[in-house]
Amino acid sequence: MNPPKKSPYLLQVVDVWHLTPNMIRVTLAGDAIATMQSGCEGANCKVFLPEAGQSQAAFGAQLMNGPRPTVRTYTVRHMRVEDREMDIDFVDHGDAGPASAWARAAKIGSFCGFAGPGPVKVPEFYADRYLVVADMSALPVAAATLEAMPRDAQGDAFFEVTHIDDAQDMNAPDGVRLHWLVHPDPHAPSTQLIDAVHAWNWPTGTVQTCIAGESGVIKALRSYVTGEKGLAKQDCYISGYWKMGLIEDEHQQMKRAEAAA
Ligand SMILES: Cc1cc2nc3c(=O)[nH]c(=O)nc-3n(C[C@H](O)[C@H](O)[C@H](O)COP(=O)(O)OP(=O)(O)OC[C@H]3O[C@@H](n4cnc5c(N)ncnc54)[C@H](O)[C@@H]3O)c2cc1C
């Protein structure tokens, strides 16, 4: 028998600001964070969203007893277990998505539910060259992965952001070159990241990747990296984080159907 599912934790917003024009950093706090693992930056988590105007007491009861609120997948950007705080970076893509809308409206004292974190995406570093590719939604996992790399790591990181001011300071090894590409309308398709990876001088030796972003782009990159270049599954973190025109639940359904096919 499966053990009963743990209820999500209720966390409070203790800080919120635009880190860059299209990225909102939300600092969440709560006693439950003291029970979590430090060093989980880059791991994904689930954020449960209250309805507009819902009281904290009503939302807390809903987290425990259901029905399940709207839930979205995010990345732990910073974890400070000792301070019982963590940061999550939300792409500000307008009010059409409940998570983006929640982050845009969040204030000190706002609240949400939290489940996770899961395992980190790139737990070991052993490559001769690294290839990191991210759009805005995957900047948190890319930043955490670059931070965790050995300081003598070498490679390239390609980022696509909505505005050049969305480029963030990255604590990357000196040998990993950072390339910032701008695509001003994230709702319109872009092939810049695909073109950049095709133009990358694929090295001999072991390559490890951390690649994530819009699903159509990721599909093309997966076919190139694992198909044409033959990269082994264990050397390759590559994941579609959102899909143009689909809400997250529809996107996840699509991923499950593709995996089963
Ligand atoms: C493992 C994992 C980790 C993730 N980590 C992060 C993270 O740290 N930060 C982050 O911002 N996102 C992250 N994402 C992506 C995030 O889950 C999706 O962007 C999600 O759809 C946002 O929910 P929403 O309620 O704002 O929009 P939804 O209700 O899901 O979608 C509403 C509309 O907005 C569009 N949309 C969704 N995301 C974007 C976007 N980024 N840019 C433009 N349009 C969009 C959809 O196509 C849809 O048309 C992660 C996804 C995964 C799978």
PDB file of C-alpha atoms and ligand atoms in Angstrom:
ATOM      1  CA  MET A   1       0.000   0.000   0.000  1.00  0.00           C
ATOM      2  CA  ASN A   2       1.282   3.509  -0.824  1.00  0.00           C
ATOM      3  CA  PRO A   3       1.936   5.735   2.223  1.00  0.00           C
ATOM      4  CA  PRO A   4      -0.594   8.591   2.562  1.00  0.00           C
ATOM      5  CA  LYS A   5       0.414  11.660   0.558  1.00  0.00           C
ATOM      6  CA  LYS A   6       1.845  14.513   2.625  1.00  0.00           C
ATOM      7  CA  SER A   7      -0.115  17.757   2.424  1.00  0.00           C
ATOM      8  CA  PRO A   8       1.728  20.642   0.795  1.00  0.00           C
ATOM      9  CA  TYR A   9       3.312  23.140   3.192  1.00  0.00           C
ATOM     10  CA  LEU A  10       1.837  26.593   3.592  1.00  0.00           C
ATOM     11  CA  LEU A  11       4.534  29.231   3.044  1.00  0.00           C
ATOM     12  CA  GLN A  12       4.440  33.003   3.316  1.00  0.00           C
ATOM     13  CA  VAL A  13       5.903  35.633   1.039  1.00  0.00           C
ATOM     14  CA  VAL A  14       8.472  37.652   2.985  1.00  0.00           C
ATOM     15  CA  ASP A  15       9.956  39.500   0.000  1.00  0.00           C
ATOM     16  CA  VAL A  16       9.096  39.961  -3.666  1.00  0.00           C
ATOM     17  CA  TRP A  17      10.680  42.084  -6.372  1.00  0.00           C
ATOM     18  CA  HIS A  18      11.501  42.224 -10.078  1.00  0.00           C
ATOM     19  CA  LEU A  19      14.976  40.728 -10.288  1.00  0.00           C
ATOM     20  CA  THR A  20      15.037  41.817 -13.952  1.00  0.00           C
ATOM     21  CA  PRO A  21      12.236  43.359 -16.084  1.00  0.00           C
ATOM     22  CA  ASN A  22      10.595  39.973 -16.815  1.00  0.00           C
ATOM     23  CA  MET A  23      11.587  37.880 -13.792  1.00  0.00           C
ATOM     24  CA  ILE A  24       9.991  38.125 -10.343  1.00  0.00           C
ATOM     25  CA  ARG A  25      11.885  36.761  -7.361  1.00  0.00           C
ATOM     26  CA  VAL A  26       9.642  35.621  -4.509  1.00  0.00           C
ATOM     27  CA  THR A  27      11.171  34.802  -1.128  1.00  0.00           C
ATOM     28  CA  LEU A  28       9.040  32.282   0.766  1.00  0.00           C
ATOM     29  CA  ALA A  29       9.372  31.478   4.449  1.00  0.00           C
ATOM     30  CA  GLY A  30       7.955  28.908   6.844  1.00  0.00           C
ATOM     31  CA  ASP A  31       8.983  26.540   9.640  1.00  0.00           C
ATOM     32  CA  ALA A  32       8.640  23.551   7.271  1.00  0.00           C
ATOM     33  CA  ILE A  33      11.730  24.762   5.395  1.00  0.00           C
ATOM     34  CA  ALA A  34      13.828  23.779   8.428  1.00  0.00           C
ATOM     35  CA  THR A  35      13.039  20.132   7.561  1.00  0.00           C
ATOM     36  CA  MET A  36      14.239  20.432   3.955  1.00  0.00           C
ATOM     37  CA  GLN A  37      17.659  19.616   2.499  1.00  0.00           C
ATOM     38  CA  SER A  38      20.130  22.403   1.855  1.00  0.00           C
ATOM     39  CA  GLY A  39      21.929  22.237  -1.502  1.00  0.00           C
ATOM     40  CA  CYS A  40      18.727  21.595  -3.470  1.00  0.00           C
ATOM     41  CA  GLU A  41      19.090  24.654  -5.713  1.00  0.00           C
ATOM     42  CA  GLY A  42      17.951  23.713  -9.226  1.00  0.00           C
ATOM     43  CA  ALA A  43      15.525  21.016  -8.018  1.00  0.00           C
ATOM     44  CA  ASN A  44      11.930  21.349  -9.074  1.00  0.00           C
ATOM     45  CA  CYS A  45       9.009  21.862  -6.746  1.00  0.00           C
ATOM     46  CA  LYS A  46       5.261  22.359  -6.888  1.00  0.00           C
ATOM     47  CA  VAL A  47       3.675  25.690  -6.057  1.00  0.00           C
ATOM     48  CA  PHE A  48      -0.014  25.577  -5.048  1.00  0.00           C
ATOM     49  CA  LEU A  49      -1.905  28.786  -5.736  1.00  0.00           C
ATOM     50  CA  PRO A  50      -4.737  30.345  -3.736  1.00  0.00           C
ATOM     51  CA  GLU A  51      -7.751  31.850  -5.495  1.00  0.00           C
ATOM     52  CA  ALA A  52      -7.781  35.651  -5.610  1.00  0.00           C
ATOM     53  CA  GLY A  53      -9.255  36.905  -2.327  1.00  0.00           C
ATOM     54  CA  GLN A  54      -9.082  33.514  -0.561  1.00  0.00           C
ATOM     55  CA  SER A  55      -8.186  33.784   3.131  1.00  0.00           C
ATOM     56  CA  GLN A  56      -5.052  32.074   4.448  1.00  0.00           C
ATOM     57  CA  ALA A  57      -7.166  29.940   6.801  1.00  0.00           C
ATOM     58  CA  ALA A  58      -9.439  28.755   3.973  1.00  0.00           C
ATOM     59  CA  PHE A  59      -6.447  28.040   1.728  1.00  0.00           C
ATOM     60  CA  GLY A  60      -4.620  26.169   4.507  1.00  0.00           C
ATOM     61  CA  ALA A  61      -7.705  23.980   5.026  1.00  0.00           C
ATOM     62  CA  GLN A  62      -7.959  23.358   1.280  1.00  0.00           C
ATOM     63  CA  LEU A  63      -4.290  22.267   1.153  1.00  0.00           C
ATOM     64  CA  MET A  64      -4.999  19.689   3.858  1.00  0.00           C
ATOM     65  CA  ASN A  65      -8.445  18.478   2.833  1.00  0.00           C
ATOM     66  CA  GLY A  66      -8.724  19.258  -0.880  1.00  0.00           C
ATOM     67  CA  PRO A  67      -9.871  19.850  -3.494  1.00  0.00           C
ATOM     68  CA  ARG A  68      -6.391  20.343  -4.921  1.00  0.00           C
ATOM     69  CA  PRO A  69      -5.769  24.008  -5.762  1.00  0.00           C
ATOM     70  CA  THR A  70      -4.178  25.087  -9.050  1.00  0.00           C
ATOM     71  CA  VAL A  71      -0.621  23.792  -9.053  1.00  0.00           C
ATOM     72  CA  ARG A  72       2.426  24.703 -11.156  1.00  0.00           C
ATOM     73  CA  THR A  73       6.010  23.438 -11.392  1.00  0.00           C
ATOM     74  CA  TYR A  74       8.905  25.729 -10.423  1.00  0.00           C
ATOM     75  CA  THR A  75      12.588  25.535  -9.450  1.00  0.00           C
ATOM     76  CA  VAL A  76      14.186  26.216  -6.096  1.00  0.00           C
ATOM     77  CA  ARG A  77      16.614  29.015  -6.910  1.00  0.00           C
ATOM     78  CA  HIS A  78      18.098  29.488  -3.430  1.00  0.00           C
ATOM     79  CA  MET A  79      17.465  27.482  -0.271  1.00  0.00           C
ATOM     80  CA  ARG A  80      18.434  28.908   3.145  1.00  0.00           C
ATOM     81  CA  VAL A  81      17.370  26.145   5.501  1.00  0.00           C
ATOM     82  CA  GLU A  82      18.885  27.850   8.535  1.00  0.00           C
ATOM     83  CA  ASP A  83      16.829  31.006   7.853  1.00  0.00           C
ATOM     84  CA  ARG A  84      13.728  28.948   6.899  1.00  0.00           C
ATOM     85  CA  GLU A  85      13.617  30.767   3.566  1.00  0.00           C
ATOM     86  CA  MET A  86      13.860  29.989  -0.124  1.00  0.00           C
ATOM     87  CA  ASP A  87      13.743  31.965  -3.376  1.00  0.00           C
ATOM     88  CA  ILE A  88      11.731  31.019  -6.441  1.00  0.00           C
ATOM     89  CA  ASP A  89      12.056  33.013  -9.688  1.00  0.00           C
ATOM     90  CA  PHE A  90       8.820  33.374 -11.697  1.00  0.00           C
ATOM     91  CA  VAL A  91       8.876  34.487 -15.331  1.00  0.00           C
ATOM     92  CA  ASP A  92       6.511  37.434 -15.589  1.00  0.00           C
ATOM     93  CA  HIS A  93       4.589  36.431 -18.717  1.00  0.00           C
ATOM     94  CA  GLY A  94       1.457  38.409 -17.865  1.00  0.00           C
ATOM     95  CA  ASP A  95      -1.813  37.587 -16.137  1.00  0.00           C
ATOM     96  CA  ALA A  96      -2.934  34.753 -18.464  1.00  0.00           C
ATOM     97  CA  GLY A  97      -1.239  32.077 -16.310  1.00  0.00           C
ATOM     98  CA  PRO A  98      -2.323  31.731 -12.649  1.00  0.00           C
ATOM     99  CA  ALA A  99       1.262  31.338 -11.414  1.00  0.00           C
ATOM    100  CA  SER A 100       2.607  34.336 -13.298  1.00  0.00           C
ATOM    101  CA  ALA A 101      -0.460  36.345 -12.200  1.00  0.00           C
ATOM    102  CA  TRP A 102       0.021  35.258  -8.571  1.00  0.00           C
ATOM    103  CA  ALA A 103       3.688  36.326  -8.563  1.00  0.00           C
ATOM    104  CA  ARG A 104       2.808  39.664 -10.195  1.00  0.00           C
ATOM    105  CA  ALA A 105       0.246  40.367  -7.472  1.00  0.00           C
ATOM    106  CA  ALA A 106       2.252  38.884  -4.569  1.00  0.00           C
ATOM    107  CA  LYS A 107       3.077  41.125  -1.620  1.00  0.00           C
ATOM    108  CA  ILE A 108       4.717  40.573   1.731  1.00  0.00           C
ATOM    109  CA  GLY A 109       2.159  38.473   3.633  1.00  0.00           C
ATOM    110  CA  SER A 110       0.815  36.671   0.519  1.00  0.00           C
ATOM    111  CA  PHE A 111       0.894  32.873   0.768  1.00  0.00           C
ATOM    112  CA  CYS A 112       1.022  29.720  -1.356  1.00  0.00           C
ATOM    113  CA  GLY A 113       1.428  25.969  -0.921  1.00  0.00           C
ATOM    114  CA  PHE A 114       4.699  24.173  -1.590  1.00  0.00           C
ATOM    115  CA  ALA A 115       5.612  20.531  -2.200  1.00  0.00           C
ATOM    116  CA  GLY A 116       9.094  19.167  -2.807  1.00  0.00           C
ATOM    117  CA  PRO A 117      11.845  19.783  -3.585  1.00  0.00           C
ATOM    118  CA  GLY A 118      12.702  16.835  -5.842  1.00  0.00           C
ATOM    119  CA  PRO A 119      16.246  15.735  -6.684  1.00  0.00           C
ATOM    120  CA  VAL A 120      18.671  18.205  -8.322  1.00  0.00           C
ATOM    121  CA  LYS A 121      18.780  17.937 -12.095  1.00  0.00           C
ATOM    122  CA  VAL A 122      22.533  17.564 -12.661  1.00  0.00           C
ATOM    123  CA  PRO A 123      23.878  15.852  -9.523  1.00  0.00           C
ATOM    124  CA  GLU A 124      27.351  14.920 -10.861  1.00  0.00           C
ATOM    125  CA  PHE A 125      29.867  16.717 -13.042  1.00  0.00           C
ATOM    126  CA  TYR A 126      32.357  14.640 -15.023  1.00  0.00           C
ATOM    127  CA  ALA A 127      32.323  16.102 -18.571  1.00  0.00           C
ATOM    128  CA  ASP A 128      35.134  17.453 -20.706  1.00  0.00           C
ATOM    129  CA  ARG A 129      32.695  20.091 -22.023  1.00  0.00           C
ATOM    130  CA  TYR A 130      29.316  21.374 -20.796  1.00  0.00           C
ATOM    131  CA  LEU A 131      26.429  22.617 -22.895  1.00  0.00           C
ATOM    132  CA  VAL A 132      23.838  24.702 -21.042  1.00  0.00           C
ATOM    133  CA  VAL A 133      20.765  26.019 -22.872  1.00  0.00           C
ATOM    134  CA  ALA A 134      17.889  27.886 -21.249  1.00  0.00           C
ATOM    135  CA  ASP A 135      15.062  30.270 -21.972  1.00  0.00           C
ATOM    136  CA  MET A 136      13.734  32.506 -19.184  1.00  0.00           C
ATOM    137  CA  SER A 137      11.770  29.661 -17.503  1.00  0.00           C
ATOM    138  CA  ALA A 138      14.972  27.620 -17.177  1.00  0.00           C
ATOM    139  CA  LEU A 139      17.323  30.389 -16.017  1.00  0.00           C
ATOM    140  CA  PRO A 140      16.913  29.160 -12.401  1.00  0.00           C
ATOM    141  CA  VAL A 141      17.990  25.576 -13.170  1.00  0.00           C
ATOM    142  CA  ALA A 142      20.784  26.797 -15.469  1.00  0.00           C
ATOM    143  CA  ALA A 143      22.077  29.272 -12.873  1.00  0.00           C
ATOM    144  CA  ALA A 144      22.047  26.642 -10.115  1.00  0.00           C
ATOM    145  CA  THR A 145      23.806  24.115 -12.367  1.00  0.00           C
ATOM    146  CA  LEU A 146      26.519  26.602 -13.361  1.00  0.00           C
ATOM    147  CA  GLU A 147      27.035  27.488  -9.694  1.00  0.00           C
ATOM    148  CA  ALA A 148      27.465  23.838  -8.751  1.00  0.00           C
ATOM    149  CA  MET A 149      29.960  23.004 -11.539  1.00  0.00           C
ATOM    150  CA  PRO A 150      33.606  22.454 -10.696  1.00  0.00           C
ATOM    151  CA  ARG A 151      35.482  25.734 -11.103  1.00  0.00           C
ATOM    152  CA  ASP A 152      37.695  24.279 -13.865  1.00  0.00           C
ATOM    153  CA  ALA A 153      34.685  23.234 -15.989  1.00  0.00           C
ATOM    154  CA  GLN A 154      34.652  24.288 -19.647  1.00  0.00           C
ATOM    155  CA  GLY A 155      31.856  24.786 -22.122  1.00  0.00           C
ATOM    156  CA  ASP A 156      29.193  27.169 -23.367  1.00  0.00           C
ATOM    157  CA  ALA A 157      25.865  28.418 -22.040  1.00  0.00           C
ATOM    158  CA  PHE A 158      23.225  29.864 -24.377  1.00  0.00           C
ATOM    159  CA  PHE A 159      20.379  31.868 -22.876  1.00  0.00           C
ATOM    160  CA  GLU A 160      17.352  33.393 -24.551  1.00  0.00           C
ATOM    161  CA  VAL A 161      15.780  36.277 -22.680  1.00  0.00           C
ATOM    162  CA  THR A 162      12.962  38.697 -23.408  1.00  0.00           C
ATOM    163  CA  HIS A 163      15.089  41.836 -22.957  1.00  0.00           C
ATOM    164  CA  ILE A 164      18.837  42.273 -22.701  1.00  0.00           C
ATOM    165  CA  ASP A 165      18.249  43.596 -19.164  1.00  0.00           C
ATOM    166  CA  ASP A 166      16.930  40.107 -18.277  1.00  0.00           C
ATOM    167  CA  ALA A 167      20.541  38.865 -18.490  1.00  0.00           C
ATOM    168  CA  GLN A 168      21.512  37.910 -14.936  1.00  0.00           C
ATOM    169  CA  ASP A 169      24.840  37.713 -13.184  1.00  0.00           C
ATOM    170  CA  MET A 170      25.817  34.045 -13.265  1.00  0.00           C
ATOM    171  CA  ASN A 171      28.319  32.444 -10.949  1.00  0.00           C
ATOM    172  CA  ALA A 172      29.738  30.296 -13.757  1.00  0.00           C
ATOM    173  CA  PRO A 173      33.209  28.793 -14.036  1.00  0.00           C
ATOM    174  CA  ASP A 174      35.583  31.072 -16.016  1.00  0.00           C
ATOM    175  CA  GLY A 175      35.876  28.385 -18.702  1.00  0.00           C
ATOM    176  CA  VAL A 176      32.137  28.390 -19.455  1.00  0.00           C
ATOM    177  CA  ARG A 177      31.312  31.147 -21.940  1.00  0.00           C
ATOM    178  CA  LEU A 178      27.918  32.845 -21.550  1.00  0.00           C
ATOM    179  CA  HIS A 179      25.921  33.893 -24.637  1.00  0.00           C
ATOM    180  CA  TRP A 180      22.818  36.047 -24.185  1.00  0.00           C
ATOM    181  CA  LEU A 181      20.288  36.060 -27.034  1.00  0.00           C
ATOM    182  CA  VAL A 182      17.232  38.321 -27.033  1.00  0.00           C
ATOM    183  CA  HIS A 183      13.779  37.295 -28.265  1.00  0.00           C
ATOM    184  CA  PRO A 184      11.349  40.082 -27.363  1.00  0.00           C
ATOM    185  CA  ASP A 185       8.095  38.118 -27.758  1.00  0.00           C
ATOM    186  CA  PRO A 186       8.097  34.812 -25.860  1.00  0.00           C
ATOM    187  CA  HIS A 187       4.611  34.090 -27.303  1.00  0.00           C
ATOM    188  CA  ALA A 188       6.082  33.902 -30.818  1.00  0.00           C
ATOM    189  CA  PRO A 189       8.260  30.957 -31.890  1.00  0.00           C
ATOM    190  CA  SER A 190      12.034  31.379 -31.963  1.00  0.00           C
ATOM    191  CA  THR A 191      14.780  29.168 -33.385  1.00  0.00           C
ATOM    192  CA  GLN A 192      17.724  31.124 -31.947  1.00  0.00           C
ATOM    193  CA  LEU A 193      18.647  28.501 -29.339  1.00  0.00           C
ATOM    194  CA  ILE A 194      18.352  25.682 -31.889  1.00  0.00           C
ATOM    195  CA  ASP A 195      20.552  27.618 -34.336  1.00  0.00           C
ATOM    196  CA  ALA A 196      23.122  28.339 -31.613  1.00  0.00           C
ATOM    197  CA  VAL A 197      23.392  24.677 -30.620  1.00  0.00           C
ATOM    198  CA  HIS A 198      23.681  23.557 -34.250  1.00  0.00           C
ATOM    199  CA  ALA A 199      26.496  26.078 -34.711  1.00  0.00           C
ATOM    200  CA  TRP A 200      28.280  24.883 -31.537  1.00  0.00           C
ATOM    201  CA  ASN A 201      31.543  23.207 -32.344  1.00  0.00           C
ATOM    202  CA  TRP A 202      30.638  19.802 -30.875  1.00  0.00           C
ATOM    203  CA  PRO A 203      33.726  18.676 -28.979  1.00  0.00           C
ATOM    204  CA  THR A 204      35.331  15.286 -28.759  1.00  0.00           C
ATOM    205  CA  GLY A 205      35.262  13.770 -25.255  1.00  0.00           C
ATOM    206  CA  THR A 206      32.386  13.623 -22.813  1.00  0.00           C
ATOM    207  CA  VAL A 207      29.662  16.241 -23.070  1.00  0.00           C
ATOM    208  CA  GLN A 208      27.058  16.851 -20.355  1.00  0.00           C
ATOM    209  CA  THR A 209      24.036  19.050 -20.887  1.00  0.00           C
ATOM    210  CA  CYS A 210      21.560  21.088 -18.906  1.00  0.00           C
ATOM    211  CA  ILE A 211      18.934  22.093 -21.481  1.00  0.00           C
ATOM    212  CA  ALA A 212      15.411  23.296 -20.722  1.00  0.00           C
ATOM    213  CA  GLY A 213      12.804  25.670 -22.077  1.00  0.00           C
ATOM    214  CA  GLU A 214       9.838  25.825 -24.447  1.00  0.00           C
ATOM    215  CA  SER A 215       8.767  22.353 -25.514  1.00  0.00           C
ATOM    216  CA  GLY A 216       8.909  22.873 -29.295  1.00  0.00           C
ATOM    217  CA  VAL A 217      12.502  24.123 -29.016  1.00  0.00           C
ATOM    218  CA  ILE A 218      13.393  21.268 -26.676  1.00  0.00           C
ATOM    219  CA  LYS A 219      11.947  18.676 -29.055  1.00  0.00           C
ATOM    220  CA  ALA A 220      14.257  19.932 -31.827  1.00  0.00           C
ATOM    221  CA  LEU A 221      17.244  20.076 -29.472  1.00  0.00           C
ATOM    222  CA  ARG A 222      16.567  16.581 -28.093  1.00  0.00           C
ATOM    223  CA  SER A 223      16.497  15.145 -31.575  1.00  0.00           C
ATOM    224  CA  TYR A 224      19.836  16.869 -32.372  1.00  0.00           C
ATOM    225  CA  VAL A 225      21.633  16.128 -29.108  1.00  0.00           C
ATOM    226  CA  THR A 226      20.525  12.556 -28.443  1.00  0.00           C
ATOM    227  CA  GLY A 227      19.720  11.574 -32.058  1.00  0.00           C
ATOM    228  CA  GLU A 228      22.266  13.213 -34.338  1.00  0.00           C
ATOM    229  CA  LYS A 229      25.049  13.611 -31.756  1.00  0.00           C
ATOM    230  CA  GLY A 230      24.257  10.353 -29.946  1.00  0.00           C
ATOM    231  CA  LEU A 231      24.596  11.766 -26.425  1.00  0.00           C
ATOM    232  CA  ALA A 232      23.850   9.087 -23.809  1.00  0.00           C
ATOM    233  CA  LYS A 233      20.784   9.563 -21.626  1.00  0.00           C
ATOM    234  CA  GLN A 234      22.789   9.713 -18.402  1.00  0.00           C
ATOM    235  CA  ASP A 235      24.893  12.630 -19.729  1.00  0.00           C
ATOM    236  CA  CYS A 236      21.893  14.619 -20.745  1.00  0.00           C
ATOM    237  CA  TYR A 237      19.429  16.700 -18.740  1.00  0.00           C
ATOM    238  CA  ILE A 238      16.963  17.971 -21.320  1.00  0.00           C
ATOM    239  CA  SER A 239      13.397  18.918 -20.504  1.00  0.00           C
ATOM    240  CA  GLY A 240      10.455  20.881 -21.887  1.00  0.00           C
ATOM    241  CA  TYR A 241       9.374  23.372 -19.203  1.00  0.00           C
ATOM    242  CA  TRP A 242       6.321  24.904 -20.916  1.00  0.00           C
ATOM    243  CA  LYS A 243       4.556  24.755 -24.236  1.00  0.00           C
ATOM    244  CA  MET A 244       3.404  27.704 -26.253  1.00  0.00           C
ATOM    245  CA  GLY A 245      -0.424  27.831 -26.264  1.00  0.00           C
ATOM    246  CA  LEU A 246      -0.928  25.148 -23.574  1.00  0.00           C
ATOM    247  CA  ILE A 247      -1.440  25.551 -19.854  1.00  0.00           C
ATOM    248  CA  GLU A 248       0.822  23.390 -17.680  1.00  0.00           C
ATOM    249  CA  ASP A 249      -1.705  20.572 -17.118  1.00  0.00           C
ATOM    250  CA  GLU A 250      -2.236  20.228 -20.887  1.00  0.00           C
ATOM    251  CA  HIS A 251       1.514  20.308 -21.474  1.00  0.00           C
ATOM    252  CA  GLN A 252       2.091  17.549 -18.913  1.00  0.00           C
ATOM    253  CA  GLN A 253      -0.665  15.448 -20.492  1.00  0.00           C
ATOM    254  CA  MET A 254       1.047  15.900 -23.867  1.00  0.00           C
ATOM    255  CA  LYS A 255       4.421  14.826 -22.389  1.00  0.00           C
ATOM    256  CA  ARG A 256       2.867  11.709 -20.839  1.00  0.00           C
ATOM    257  CA  ALA A 257       1.203  10.772 -24.138  1.00  0.00           C
ATOM    258  CA  GLU A 258       4.498  11.266 -26.028  1.00  0.00           C
ATOM    259  CA  ALA A 259       6.394   9.149 -23.487  1.00  0.00           C
ATOM    260  CA  ALA A 260       3.808   6.352 -23.769  1.00  0.00           C
ATOM    261  CA  ALA A 261       3.794   6.390 -27.609  1.00  0.00           C
TER     262      ALA A 261
HETATM  263  C1  LIG B   1      10.827  21.065 -13.909  1.00  0.00           C
HETATM  264  C2  LIG B   1      10.284  22.448 -14.216  1.00  0.00           C
HETATM  265  C3  LIG B   1      10.810  23.562 -13.571  1.00  0.00           C
HETATM  266  C4  LIG B   1      10.331  24.863 -13.879  1.00  0.00           C
HETATM  267  N1  LIG B   1      10.879  25.947 -13.248  1.00  0.00           N
HETATM  268  C5  LIG B   1      10.429  27.202 -13.536  1.00  0.00           C
HETATM  269  C6  LIG B   1      10.957  28.345 -12.851  1.00  0.00           C
HETATM  270  O1  LIG B   1      11.779  28.245 -11.934  1.00  0.00           O
HETATM  271  N2  LIG B   1      10.501  29.562 -13.214  1.00  0.00           N
HETATM  272  C7  LIG B   1       9.527  29.725 -14.190  1.00  0.00           C
HETATM  273  O2  LIG B   1       9.130  30.875 -14.470  1.00  0.00           O
HETATM  274  N3  LIG B   1       9.005  28.668 -14.823  1.00  0.00           N
HETATM  275  C8  LIG B   1       9.412  27.403 -14.512  1.00  0.00           C
HETATM  276  N4  LIG B   1       8.862  26.325 -15.139  1.00  0.00           N
HETATM  277  C9  LIG B   1       7.842  26.569 -16.165  1.00  0.00           C
HETATM  278  C10 LIG B   1       6.444  26.796 -15.573  1.00  0.00           C
HETATM  279  O3  LIG B   1       6.010  25.614 -14.901  1.00  0.00           O
HETATM  280  C11 LIG B   1       5.478  27.100 -16.734  1.00  0.00           C
HETATM  281  O4  LIG B   1       5.880  28.261 -17.391  1.00  0.00           O
HETATM  282  C12 LIG B   1       4.034  27.217 -16.274  1.00  0.00           C
HETATM  283  O5  LIG B   1       3.227  27.043 -17.415  1.00  0.00           O
HETATM  284  C13 LIG B   1       3.714  28.558 -15.638  1.00  0.00           C
HETATM  285  O6  LIG B   1       2.384  28.519 -15.170  1.00  0.00           O
HETATM  286  P1  LIG B   1       1.360  29.731 -15.370  1.00  0.00           P
HETATM  287  O7  LIG B   1       0.233  29.472 -14.455  1.00  0.00           O
HETATM  288  O8  LIG B   1       2.088  31.036 -15.268  1.00  0.00           O
HETATM  289  O9  LIG B   1       0.880  29.579 -16.893  1.00  0.00           O
HETATM  290  P2  LIG B   1      -0.108  28.443 -17.510  1.00  0.00           P
HETATM  291  O10 LIG B   1      -1.482  28.560 -16.952  1.00  0.00           O
HETATM  292  O11 LIG B   1       0.544  27.117 -17.406  1.00  0.00           O
HETATM  293  O12 LIG B   1      -0.124  28.888 -19.047  1.00  0.00           O
HETATM  294  C14 LIG B   1      -0.897  30.043 -19.483  1.00  0.00           C
HETATM  295  C15 LIG B   1      -0.344  30.502 -20.845  1.00  0.00           C
HETATM  296  O13 LIG B   1       0.965  31.065 -20.650  1.00  0.00           O
HETATM  297  C16 LIG B   1       1.910  30.437 -21.512  1.00  0.00           C
HETATM  298  N5  LIG B   1       3.203  30.348 -20.783  1.00  0.00           N
HETATM  299  C17 LIG B   1       3.535  29.493 -19.774  1.00  0.00           C
HETATM  300  N6  LIG B   1       4.816  29.699 -19.363  1.00  0.00           N
HETATM  301  C18 LIG B   1       5.288  30.706 -20.133  1.00  0.00           C
HETATM  302  C19 LIG B   1       6.548  31.390 -20.192  1.00  0.00           C
HETATM  303  N7  LIG B   1       7.580  31.069 -19.393  1.00  0.00           N
HETATM  304  N8  LIG B   1       6.684  32.389 -21.098  1.00  0.00           N
HETATM  305  C20 LIG B   1       5.651  32.741 -21.940  1.00  0.00           C
HETATM  306  N9  LIG B   1       4.433  32.124 -21.923  1.00  0.00           N
HETATM  307  C21 LIG B   1       4.255  31.130 -21.032  1.00  0.00           C
HETATM  308  C22 LIG B   1       1.301  29.079 -21.829  1.00  0.00           C
HETATM  309  O14 LIG B   1       1.768  28.577 -23.080  1.00  0.00           O
HETATM  310  C23 LIG B   1      -0.186  29.368 -21.856  1.00  0.00           C
HETATM  311  O15 LIG B   1      -0.566  29.865 -23.127  1.00  0.00           O
HETATM  312  C24 LIG B   1       9.299  25.036 -14.843  1.00  0.00           C
HETATM  313  C25 LIG B   1       8.733  23.889 -15.457  1.00  0.00           C
HETATM  314  C26 LIG B   1       9.219  22.621 -15.151  1.00  0.00           C
HETATM  315  C27 LIG B   1       8.597  21.407 -15.826  1.00  0.00           C
END
